[in-house]
Coordinates of N, CA and C and ligand atoms in Angstrom, one line a residue:
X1 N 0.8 -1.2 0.0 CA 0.0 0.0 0.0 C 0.9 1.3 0.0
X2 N 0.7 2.4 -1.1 CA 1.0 3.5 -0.8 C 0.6 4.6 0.2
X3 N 1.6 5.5 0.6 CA 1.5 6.0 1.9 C 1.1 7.3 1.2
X4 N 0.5 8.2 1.6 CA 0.7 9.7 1.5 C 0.2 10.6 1.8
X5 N 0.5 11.7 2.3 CA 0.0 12.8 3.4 C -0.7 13.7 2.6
X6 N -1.6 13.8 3.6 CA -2.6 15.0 3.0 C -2.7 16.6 3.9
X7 N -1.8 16.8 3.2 CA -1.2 18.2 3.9 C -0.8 19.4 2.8
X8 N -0.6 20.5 3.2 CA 0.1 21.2 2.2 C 1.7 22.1 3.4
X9 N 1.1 21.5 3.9 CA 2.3 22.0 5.4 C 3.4 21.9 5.3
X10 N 4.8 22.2 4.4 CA 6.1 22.1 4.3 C 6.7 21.1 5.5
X11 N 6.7 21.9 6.4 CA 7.3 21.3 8.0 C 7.0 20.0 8.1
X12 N 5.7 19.3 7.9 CA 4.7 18.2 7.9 C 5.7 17.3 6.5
X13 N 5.4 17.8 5.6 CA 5.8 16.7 4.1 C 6.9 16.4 4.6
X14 N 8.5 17.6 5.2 CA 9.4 17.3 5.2 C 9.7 16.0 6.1
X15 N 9.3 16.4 7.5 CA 9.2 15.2 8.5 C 9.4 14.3 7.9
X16 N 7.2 13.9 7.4 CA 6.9 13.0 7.1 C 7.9 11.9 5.9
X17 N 8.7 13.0 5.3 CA 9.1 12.0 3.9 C 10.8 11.5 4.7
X18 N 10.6 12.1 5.7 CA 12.3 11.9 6.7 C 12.2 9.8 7.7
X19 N 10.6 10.0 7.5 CA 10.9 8.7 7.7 C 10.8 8.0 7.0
X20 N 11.3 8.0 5.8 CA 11.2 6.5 5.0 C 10.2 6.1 4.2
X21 N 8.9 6.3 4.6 CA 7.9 5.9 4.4 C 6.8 6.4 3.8
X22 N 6.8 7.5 2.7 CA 6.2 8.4 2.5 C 6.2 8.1 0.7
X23 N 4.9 8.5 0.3 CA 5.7 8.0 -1.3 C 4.8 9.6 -2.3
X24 N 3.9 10.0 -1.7 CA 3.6 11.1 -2.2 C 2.4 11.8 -1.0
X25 N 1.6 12.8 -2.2 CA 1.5 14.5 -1.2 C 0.1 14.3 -2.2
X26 N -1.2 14.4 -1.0 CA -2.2 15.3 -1.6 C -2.6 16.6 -1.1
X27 N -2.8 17.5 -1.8 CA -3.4 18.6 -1.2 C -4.8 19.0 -1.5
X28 N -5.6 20.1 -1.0 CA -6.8 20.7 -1.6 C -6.5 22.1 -1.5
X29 N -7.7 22.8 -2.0 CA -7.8 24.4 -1.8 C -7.6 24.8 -0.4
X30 N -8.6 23.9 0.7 CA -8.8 24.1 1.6 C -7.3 24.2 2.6
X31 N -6.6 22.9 2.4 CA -5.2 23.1 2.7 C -4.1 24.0 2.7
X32 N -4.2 24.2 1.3 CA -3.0 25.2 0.6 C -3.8 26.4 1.2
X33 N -5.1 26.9 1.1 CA -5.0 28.3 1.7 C -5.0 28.3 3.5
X34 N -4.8 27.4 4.2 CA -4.4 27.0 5.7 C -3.1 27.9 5.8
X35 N -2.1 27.7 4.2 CA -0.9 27.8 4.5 C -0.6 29.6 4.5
X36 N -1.5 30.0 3.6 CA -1.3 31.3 3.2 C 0.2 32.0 2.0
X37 N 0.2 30.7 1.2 CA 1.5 30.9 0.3 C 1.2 30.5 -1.5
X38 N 1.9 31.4 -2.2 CA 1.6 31.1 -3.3 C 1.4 29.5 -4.1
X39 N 0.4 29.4 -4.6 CA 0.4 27.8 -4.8 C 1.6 27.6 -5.4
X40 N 1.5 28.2 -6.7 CA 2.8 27.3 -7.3 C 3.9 27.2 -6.8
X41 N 4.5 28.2 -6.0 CA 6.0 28.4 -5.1 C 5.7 26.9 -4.2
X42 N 4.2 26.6 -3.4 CA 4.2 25.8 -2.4 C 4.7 24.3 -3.6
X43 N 3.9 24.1 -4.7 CA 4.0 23.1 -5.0 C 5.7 22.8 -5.5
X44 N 6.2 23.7 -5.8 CA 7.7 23.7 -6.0 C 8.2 22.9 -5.1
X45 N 7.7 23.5 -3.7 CA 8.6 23.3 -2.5 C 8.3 22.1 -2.1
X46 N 6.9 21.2 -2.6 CA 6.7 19.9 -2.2 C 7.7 18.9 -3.1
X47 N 7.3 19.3 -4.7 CA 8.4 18.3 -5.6 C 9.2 18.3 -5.2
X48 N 10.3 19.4 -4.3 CA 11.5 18.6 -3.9 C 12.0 18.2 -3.1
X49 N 10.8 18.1 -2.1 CA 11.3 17.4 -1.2 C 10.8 15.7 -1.0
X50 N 9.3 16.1 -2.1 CA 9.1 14.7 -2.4 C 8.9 13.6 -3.7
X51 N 9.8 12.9 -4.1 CA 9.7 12.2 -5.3 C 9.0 11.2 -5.6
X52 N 7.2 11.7 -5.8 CA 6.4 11.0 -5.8 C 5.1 11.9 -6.6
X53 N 3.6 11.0 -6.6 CA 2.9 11.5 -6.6 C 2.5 12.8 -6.3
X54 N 2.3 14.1 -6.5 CA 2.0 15.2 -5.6 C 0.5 15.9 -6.6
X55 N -0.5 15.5 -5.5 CA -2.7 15.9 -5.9 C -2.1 17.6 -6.0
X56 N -2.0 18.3 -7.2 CA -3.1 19.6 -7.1 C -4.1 19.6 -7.7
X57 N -5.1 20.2 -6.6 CA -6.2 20.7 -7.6 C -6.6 21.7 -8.3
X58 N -7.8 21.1 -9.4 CA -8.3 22.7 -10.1 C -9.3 23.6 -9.1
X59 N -9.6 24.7 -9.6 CA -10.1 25.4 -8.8 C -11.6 25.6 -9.8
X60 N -11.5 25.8 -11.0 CA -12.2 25.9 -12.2 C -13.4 24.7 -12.1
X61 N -14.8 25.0 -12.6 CA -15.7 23.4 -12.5 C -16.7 23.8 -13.9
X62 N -15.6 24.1 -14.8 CA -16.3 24.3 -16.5 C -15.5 23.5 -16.9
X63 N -15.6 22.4 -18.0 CA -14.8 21.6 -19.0 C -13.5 22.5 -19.5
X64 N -13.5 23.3 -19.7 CA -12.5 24.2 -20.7 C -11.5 24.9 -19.6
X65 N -11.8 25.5 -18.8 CA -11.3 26.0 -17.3 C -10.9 24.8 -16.7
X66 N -11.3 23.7 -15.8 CA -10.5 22.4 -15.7 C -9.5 21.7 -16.5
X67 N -9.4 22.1 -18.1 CA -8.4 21.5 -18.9 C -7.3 22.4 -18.5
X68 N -7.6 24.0 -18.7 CA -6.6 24.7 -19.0 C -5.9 24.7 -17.5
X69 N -6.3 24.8 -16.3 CA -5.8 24.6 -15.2 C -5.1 23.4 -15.1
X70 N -5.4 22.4 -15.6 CA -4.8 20.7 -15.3 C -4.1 20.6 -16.5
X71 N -3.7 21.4 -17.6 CA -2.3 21.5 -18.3 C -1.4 22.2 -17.8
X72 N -1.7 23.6 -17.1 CA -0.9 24.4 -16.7 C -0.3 23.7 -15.3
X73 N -1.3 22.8 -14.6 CA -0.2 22.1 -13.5 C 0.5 21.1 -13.8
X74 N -0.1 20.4 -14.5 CA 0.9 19.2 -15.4 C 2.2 19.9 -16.1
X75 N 1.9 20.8 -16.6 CA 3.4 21.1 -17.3 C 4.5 21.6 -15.9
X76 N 4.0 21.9 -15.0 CA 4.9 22.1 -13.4 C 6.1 21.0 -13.6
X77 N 5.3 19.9 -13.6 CA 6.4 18.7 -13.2 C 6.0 17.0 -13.6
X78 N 6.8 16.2 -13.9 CA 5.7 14.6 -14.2 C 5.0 14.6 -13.2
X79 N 5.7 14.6 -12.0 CA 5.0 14.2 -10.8 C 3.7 14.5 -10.6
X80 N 3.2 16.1 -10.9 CA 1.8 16.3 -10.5 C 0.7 15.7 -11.2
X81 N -0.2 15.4 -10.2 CA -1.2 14.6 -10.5 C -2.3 15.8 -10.3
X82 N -3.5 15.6 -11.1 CA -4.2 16.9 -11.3 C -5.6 16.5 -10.4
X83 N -5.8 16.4 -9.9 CA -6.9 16.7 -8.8 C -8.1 17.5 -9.5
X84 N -9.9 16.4 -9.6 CA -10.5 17.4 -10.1 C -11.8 16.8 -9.4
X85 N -12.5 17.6 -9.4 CA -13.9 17.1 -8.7 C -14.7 16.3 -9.2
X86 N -15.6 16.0 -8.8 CA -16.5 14.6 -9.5 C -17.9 15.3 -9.3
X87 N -17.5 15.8 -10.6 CA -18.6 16.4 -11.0 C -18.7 15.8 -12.7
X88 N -20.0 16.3 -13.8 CA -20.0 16.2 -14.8 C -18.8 16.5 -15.6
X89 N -18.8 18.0 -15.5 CA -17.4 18.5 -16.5 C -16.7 18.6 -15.7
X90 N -16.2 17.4 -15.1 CA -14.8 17.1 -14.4 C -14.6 15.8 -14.9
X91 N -15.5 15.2 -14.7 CA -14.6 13.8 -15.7 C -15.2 13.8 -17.6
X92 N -15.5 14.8 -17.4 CA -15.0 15.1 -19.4 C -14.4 15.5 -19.3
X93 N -13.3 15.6 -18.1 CA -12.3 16.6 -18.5 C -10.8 15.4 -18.0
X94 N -11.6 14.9 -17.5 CA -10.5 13.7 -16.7 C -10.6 12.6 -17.8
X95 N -11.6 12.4 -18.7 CA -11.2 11.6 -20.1 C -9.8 11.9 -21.3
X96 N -10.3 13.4 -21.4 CA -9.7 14.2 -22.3 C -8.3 14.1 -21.3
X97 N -7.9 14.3 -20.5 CA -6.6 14.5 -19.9 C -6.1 13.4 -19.8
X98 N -6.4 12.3 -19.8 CA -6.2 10.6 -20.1 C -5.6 10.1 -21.2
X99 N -6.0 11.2 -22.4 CA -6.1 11.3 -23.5 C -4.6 11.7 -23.9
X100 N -4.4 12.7 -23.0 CA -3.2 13.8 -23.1 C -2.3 13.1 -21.9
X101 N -2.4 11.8 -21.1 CA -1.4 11.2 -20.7 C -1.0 12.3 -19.9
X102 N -2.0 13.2 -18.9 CA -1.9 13.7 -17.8 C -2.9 12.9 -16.7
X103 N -2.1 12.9 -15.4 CA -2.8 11.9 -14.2 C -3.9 12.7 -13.5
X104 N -4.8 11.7 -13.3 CA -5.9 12.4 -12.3 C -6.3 11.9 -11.3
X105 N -6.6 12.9 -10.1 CA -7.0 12.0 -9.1 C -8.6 12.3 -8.9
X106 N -9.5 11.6 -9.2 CA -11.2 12.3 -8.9 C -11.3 12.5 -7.2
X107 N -11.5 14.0 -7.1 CA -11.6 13.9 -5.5 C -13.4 14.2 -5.5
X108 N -13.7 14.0 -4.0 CA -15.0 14.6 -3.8 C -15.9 13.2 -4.0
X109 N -15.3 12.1 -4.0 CA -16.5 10.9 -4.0 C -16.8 10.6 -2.8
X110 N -18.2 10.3 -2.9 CA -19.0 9.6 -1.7 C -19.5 8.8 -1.8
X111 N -19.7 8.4 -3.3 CA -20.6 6.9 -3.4 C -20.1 5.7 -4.5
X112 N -20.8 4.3 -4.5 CA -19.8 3.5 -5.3 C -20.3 4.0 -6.5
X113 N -21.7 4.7 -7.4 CA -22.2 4.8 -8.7 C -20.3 6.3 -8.9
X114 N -20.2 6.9 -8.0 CA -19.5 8.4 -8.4 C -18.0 7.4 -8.9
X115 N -17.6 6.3 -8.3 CA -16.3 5.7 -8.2 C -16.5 4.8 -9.8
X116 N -17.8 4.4 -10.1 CA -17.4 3.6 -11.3 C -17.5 4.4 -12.4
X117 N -18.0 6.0 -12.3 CA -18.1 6.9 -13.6 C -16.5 7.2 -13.7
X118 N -16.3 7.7 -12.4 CA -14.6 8.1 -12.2 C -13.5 6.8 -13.4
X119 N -14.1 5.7 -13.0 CA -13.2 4.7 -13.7 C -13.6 4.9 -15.1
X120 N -15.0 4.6 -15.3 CA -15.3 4.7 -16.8 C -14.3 6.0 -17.3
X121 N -14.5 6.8 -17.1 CA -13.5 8.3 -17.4 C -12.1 8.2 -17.9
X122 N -11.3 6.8 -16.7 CA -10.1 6.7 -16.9 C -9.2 7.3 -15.9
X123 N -10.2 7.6 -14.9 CA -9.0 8.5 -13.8 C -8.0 7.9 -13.6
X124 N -6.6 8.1 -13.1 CA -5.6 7.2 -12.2 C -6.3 7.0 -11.3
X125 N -6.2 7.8 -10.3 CA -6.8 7.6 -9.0 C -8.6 7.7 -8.7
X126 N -9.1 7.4 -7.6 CA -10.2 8.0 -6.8 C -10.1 8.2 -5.2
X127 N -10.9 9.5 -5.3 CA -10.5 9.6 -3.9 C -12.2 9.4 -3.2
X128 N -12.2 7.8 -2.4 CA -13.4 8.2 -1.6 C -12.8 8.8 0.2
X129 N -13.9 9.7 0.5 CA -13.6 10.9 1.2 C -13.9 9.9 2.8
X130 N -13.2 8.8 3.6 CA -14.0 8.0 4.2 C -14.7 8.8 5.5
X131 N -13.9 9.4 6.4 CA -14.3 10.4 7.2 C -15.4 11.5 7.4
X132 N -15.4 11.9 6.1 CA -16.6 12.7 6.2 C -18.0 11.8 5.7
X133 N -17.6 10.5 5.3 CA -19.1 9.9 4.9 C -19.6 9.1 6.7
X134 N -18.1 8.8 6.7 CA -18.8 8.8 8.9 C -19.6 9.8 9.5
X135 N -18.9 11.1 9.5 CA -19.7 12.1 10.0 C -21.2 12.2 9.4
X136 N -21.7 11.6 8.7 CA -23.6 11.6 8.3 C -23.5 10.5 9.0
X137 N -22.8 9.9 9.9 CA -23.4 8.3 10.2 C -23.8 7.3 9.0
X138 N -22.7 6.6 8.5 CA -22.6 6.2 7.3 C -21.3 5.7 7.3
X139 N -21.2 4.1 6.7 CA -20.2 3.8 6.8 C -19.1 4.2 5.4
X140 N -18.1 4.9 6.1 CA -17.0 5.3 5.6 C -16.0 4.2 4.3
X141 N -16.2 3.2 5.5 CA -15.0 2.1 5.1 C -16.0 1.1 4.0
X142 N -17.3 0.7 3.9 CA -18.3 -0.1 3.3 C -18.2 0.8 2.1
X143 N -18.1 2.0 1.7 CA -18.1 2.5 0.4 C -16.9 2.0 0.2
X144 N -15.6 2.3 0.6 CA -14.0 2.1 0.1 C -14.2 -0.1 -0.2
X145 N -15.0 -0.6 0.3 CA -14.9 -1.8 0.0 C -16.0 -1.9 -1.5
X146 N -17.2 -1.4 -1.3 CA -17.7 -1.6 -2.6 C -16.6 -1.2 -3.9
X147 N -16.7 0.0 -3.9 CA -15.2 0.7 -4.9 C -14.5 -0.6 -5.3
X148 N -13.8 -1.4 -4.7 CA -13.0 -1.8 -4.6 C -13.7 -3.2 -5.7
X149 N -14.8 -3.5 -4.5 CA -15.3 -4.9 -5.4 C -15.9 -4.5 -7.0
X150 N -16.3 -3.5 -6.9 CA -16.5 -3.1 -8.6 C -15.6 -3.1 -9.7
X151 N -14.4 -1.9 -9.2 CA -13.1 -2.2 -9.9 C -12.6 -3.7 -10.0
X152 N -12.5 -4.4 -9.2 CA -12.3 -6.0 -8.8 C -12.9 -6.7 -10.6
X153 N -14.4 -6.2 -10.2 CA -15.6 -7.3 -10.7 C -14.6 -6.7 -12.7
X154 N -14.6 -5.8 -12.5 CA -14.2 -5.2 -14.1 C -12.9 -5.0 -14.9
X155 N -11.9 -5.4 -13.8 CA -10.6 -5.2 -13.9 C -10.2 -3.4 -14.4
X156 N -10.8 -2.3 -13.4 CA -10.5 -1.7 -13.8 C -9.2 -0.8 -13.4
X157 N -8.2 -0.1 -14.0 CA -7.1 0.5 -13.3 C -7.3 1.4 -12.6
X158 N -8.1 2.1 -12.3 CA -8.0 3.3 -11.3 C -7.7 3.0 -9.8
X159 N -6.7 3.5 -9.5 CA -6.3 3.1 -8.1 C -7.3 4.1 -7.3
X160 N -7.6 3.2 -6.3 CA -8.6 3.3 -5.2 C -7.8 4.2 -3.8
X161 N -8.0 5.2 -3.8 CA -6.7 6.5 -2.9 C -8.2 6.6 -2.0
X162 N -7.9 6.5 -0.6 CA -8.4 6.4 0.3 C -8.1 7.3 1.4
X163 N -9.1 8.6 1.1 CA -9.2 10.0 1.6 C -9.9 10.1 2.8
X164 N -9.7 11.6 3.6 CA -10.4 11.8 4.6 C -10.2 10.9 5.9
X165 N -9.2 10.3 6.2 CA -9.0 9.6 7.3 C -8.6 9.8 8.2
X166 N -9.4 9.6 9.3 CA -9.6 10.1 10.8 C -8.4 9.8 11.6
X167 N -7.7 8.1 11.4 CA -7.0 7.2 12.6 C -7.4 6.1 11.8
X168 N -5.9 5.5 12.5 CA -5.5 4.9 12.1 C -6.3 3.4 11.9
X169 N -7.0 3.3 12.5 CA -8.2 1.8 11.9 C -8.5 2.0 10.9
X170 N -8.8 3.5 10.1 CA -9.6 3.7 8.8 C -8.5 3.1 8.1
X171 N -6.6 3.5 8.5 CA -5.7 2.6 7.1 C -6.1 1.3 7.4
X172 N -5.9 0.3 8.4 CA -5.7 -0.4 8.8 C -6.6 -1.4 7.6
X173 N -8.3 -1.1 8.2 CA -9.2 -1.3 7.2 C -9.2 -1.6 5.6
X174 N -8.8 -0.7 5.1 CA -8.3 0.2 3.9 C -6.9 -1.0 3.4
X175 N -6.1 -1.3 4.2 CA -5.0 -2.1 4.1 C -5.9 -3.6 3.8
X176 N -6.6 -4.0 5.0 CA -6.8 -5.1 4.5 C -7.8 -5.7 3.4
X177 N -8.9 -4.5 2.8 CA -9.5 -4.6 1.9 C -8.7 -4.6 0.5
X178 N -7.4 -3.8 0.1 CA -6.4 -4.0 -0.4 C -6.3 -3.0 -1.2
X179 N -6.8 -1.8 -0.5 CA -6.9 -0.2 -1.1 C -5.6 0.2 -1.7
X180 N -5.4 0.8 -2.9 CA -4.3 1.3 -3.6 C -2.9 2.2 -2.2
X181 N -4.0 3.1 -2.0 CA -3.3 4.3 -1.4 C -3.9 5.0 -0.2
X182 N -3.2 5.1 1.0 CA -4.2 6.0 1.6 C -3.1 7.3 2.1
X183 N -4.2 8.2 1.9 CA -3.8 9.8 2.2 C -4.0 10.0 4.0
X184 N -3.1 10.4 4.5 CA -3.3 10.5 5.9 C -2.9 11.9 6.4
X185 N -3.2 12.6 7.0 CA -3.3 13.7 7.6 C -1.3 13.9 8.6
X186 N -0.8 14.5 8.9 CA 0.5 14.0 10.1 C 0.3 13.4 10.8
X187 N -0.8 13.8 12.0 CA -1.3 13.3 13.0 C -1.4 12.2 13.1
X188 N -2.3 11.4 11.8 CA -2.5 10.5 12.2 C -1.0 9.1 11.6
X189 N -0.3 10.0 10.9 CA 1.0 8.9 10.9 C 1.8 9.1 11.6
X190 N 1.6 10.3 12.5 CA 2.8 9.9 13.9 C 1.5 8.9 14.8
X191 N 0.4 8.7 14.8 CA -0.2 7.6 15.4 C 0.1 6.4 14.9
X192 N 0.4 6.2 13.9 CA 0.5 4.9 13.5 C 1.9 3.6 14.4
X193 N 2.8 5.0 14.6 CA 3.8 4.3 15.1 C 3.4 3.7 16.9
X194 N 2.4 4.6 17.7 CA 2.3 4.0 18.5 C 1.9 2.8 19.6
X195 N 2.4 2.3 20.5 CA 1.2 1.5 21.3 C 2.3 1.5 22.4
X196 N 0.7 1.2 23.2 CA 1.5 1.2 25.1 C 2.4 0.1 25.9
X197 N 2.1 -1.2 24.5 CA 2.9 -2.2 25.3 C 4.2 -2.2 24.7
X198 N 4.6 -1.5 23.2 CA 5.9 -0.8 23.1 C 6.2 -0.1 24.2
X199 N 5.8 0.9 24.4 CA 6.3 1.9 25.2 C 6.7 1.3 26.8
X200 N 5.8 0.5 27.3 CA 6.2 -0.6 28.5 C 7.6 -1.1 28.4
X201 N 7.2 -2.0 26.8 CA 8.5 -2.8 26.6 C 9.4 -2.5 26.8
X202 N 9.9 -1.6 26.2 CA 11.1 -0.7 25.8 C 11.7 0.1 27.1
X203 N 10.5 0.5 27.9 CA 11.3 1.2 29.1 C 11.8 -0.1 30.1
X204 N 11.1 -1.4 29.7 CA 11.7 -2.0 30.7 C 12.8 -2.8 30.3
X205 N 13.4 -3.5 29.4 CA 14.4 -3.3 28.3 C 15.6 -2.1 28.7
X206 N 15.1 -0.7 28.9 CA 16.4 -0.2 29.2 C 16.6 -0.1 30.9
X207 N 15.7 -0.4 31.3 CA 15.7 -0.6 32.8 C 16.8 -2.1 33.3
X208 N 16.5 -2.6 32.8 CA 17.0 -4.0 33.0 C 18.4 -3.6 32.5
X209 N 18.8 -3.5 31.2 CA 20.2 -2.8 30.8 C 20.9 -2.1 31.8
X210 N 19.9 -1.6 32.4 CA 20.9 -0.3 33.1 C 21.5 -1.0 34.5
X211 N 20.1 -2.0 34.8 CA 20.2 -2.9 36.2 C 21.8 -3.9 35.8
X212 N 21.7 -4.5 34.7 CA 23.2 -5.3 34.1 C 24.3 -4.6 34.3
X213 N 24.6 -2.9 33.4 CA 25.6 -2.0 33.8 C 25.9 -2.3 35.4
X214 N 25.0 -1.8 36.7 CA 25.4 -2.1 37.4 C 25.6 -3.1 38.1
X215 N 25.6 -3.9 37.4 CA 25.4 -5.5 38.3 C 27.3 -5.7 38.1
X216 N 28.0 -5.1 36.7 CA 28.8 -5.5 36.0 C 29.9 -4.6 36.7
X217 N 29.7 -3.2 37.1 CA 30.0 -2.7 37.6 C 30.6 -2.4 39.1
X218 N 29.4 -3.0 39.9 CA 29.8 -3.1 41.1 C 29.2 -4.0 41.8
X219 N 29.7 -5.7 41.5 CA 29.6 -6.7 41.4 C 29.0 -7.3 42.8
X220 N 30.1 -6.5 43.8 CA 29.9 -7.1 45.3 C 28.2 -6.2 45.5
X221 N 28.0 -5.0 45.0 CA 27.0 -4.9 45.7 C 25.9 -5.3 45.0
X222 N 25.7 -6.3 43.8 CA 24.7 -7.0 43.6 C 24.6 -8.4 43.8
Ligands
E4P1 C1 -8.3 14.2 -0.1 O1 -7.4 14.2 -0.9 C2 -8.6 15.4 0.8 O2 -7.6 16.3 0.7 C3 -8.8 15.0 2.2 O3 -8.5 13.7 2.5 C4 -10.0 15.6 2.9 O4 -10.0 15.2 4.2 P1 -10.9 15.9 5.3 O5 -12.3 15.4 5.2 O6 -10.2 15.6 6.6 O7 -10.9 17.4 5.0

């Protein structure tokens, strides 16, 4: 499974890509304006720190305005993947850019009919949003498995990028259904590394080490 943060946070990608494990960067509008920095300068600053996938989106939701925005980000760099909403004139626009051997990622899905038009289209990617389809009370993770079993039933390519994730059960889930990609927030991949009976383990591990030093050390008084 591909890893990749959903941030536009410089400080955040760098970390993130410092441990090893990192293979690309989605962002949204909502993100990048968190940051308060020119988009293109930010996306500059993500390509080099990461050599991978990196989601911009359009901002545009007319066929002709979503092309010309998703050439002008495509010509940025191979890496960018053009991010477009799943709307009508977004995947005639995500055909046509298929066409033109630029990548797309359909963001904004909620349901499995939006994920099989996204394929019909040709997207690279889809993004179902799992987090916010929880928040209506609604299972998050039962869409990312339908998706899945459809592309399955059809042999379709679009990788299944698995958005909006709360914690870490949502990858976990996502992993074992056998999801392409999941986009994770920082937070939730500095959670990933944790648990309490590491943290036990390990303090007792150097506790014991330190008890050996002195055993080694001053022999008579142990
Ligand atoms: C996906 O690419 C989106 O950027 C993102 O995952 C949305 O997550 P949110 O629902 O936490 O805003």
């Amino acid at each position: 499974m591909k890893f990749f943060i959903d941030t536009a946070n410089i400080d955040e990608i760098r970390e993130a890509a410092s441990l090893g494990i990192l293979d690309g960067v989605t962002t949204n509008p909502s993100l990048v304006s968190k940051e308060g920095k020119n988009f293109r300068k930010l996306l500059d600053e993500i390509l080099e720190i990461v050599d991978g996938p990196v989601s911009a989106e359009v901002i545009a939701t007319d066929y002709d305005g979503i092309l010309k925005e998703a050439r002008d980000l495509a010509d940025i760099h191979d890496n960018i993947v053009v991010k477009v909403p799943l709307i009508k004139e977004g995947l005639k626009a995500v055909r046509t850019l298929g066409e033109e051997n630029i990548n797309t990622n359909v963001t904004l899905c909620f349901s499995p009919s939006q994920a099989l038009m996204a394929a019909k289209a040709g997207a690279t990617y889809i993004s179902p949003f799992v987090g916010r389809v929880d928040d209506i009370s609604t299972s998050g993770m039962d869409l990312v498995s339908q998706i899945i079993q459809i592309y399955r039933n059809y042999n379709y390519d679009t990788q299944v990028l698995v958005a909006s994730i709360r914690h870490p059960l949502h990858l976990v889930e996502a992993a074992l259904m056998g999801a392409d990609v999941c986009t994770m927030p920082f937070a939730v991949i500095n959670k990933l590394f944790n648990h309490p009976l590491t943290d036990v383990g390990l303090k007792n591990f150097l506790s014991d080490w330190q008890k050996l030093n002195e055993k080694v050390e001053n022999p008579k008084k142990a």
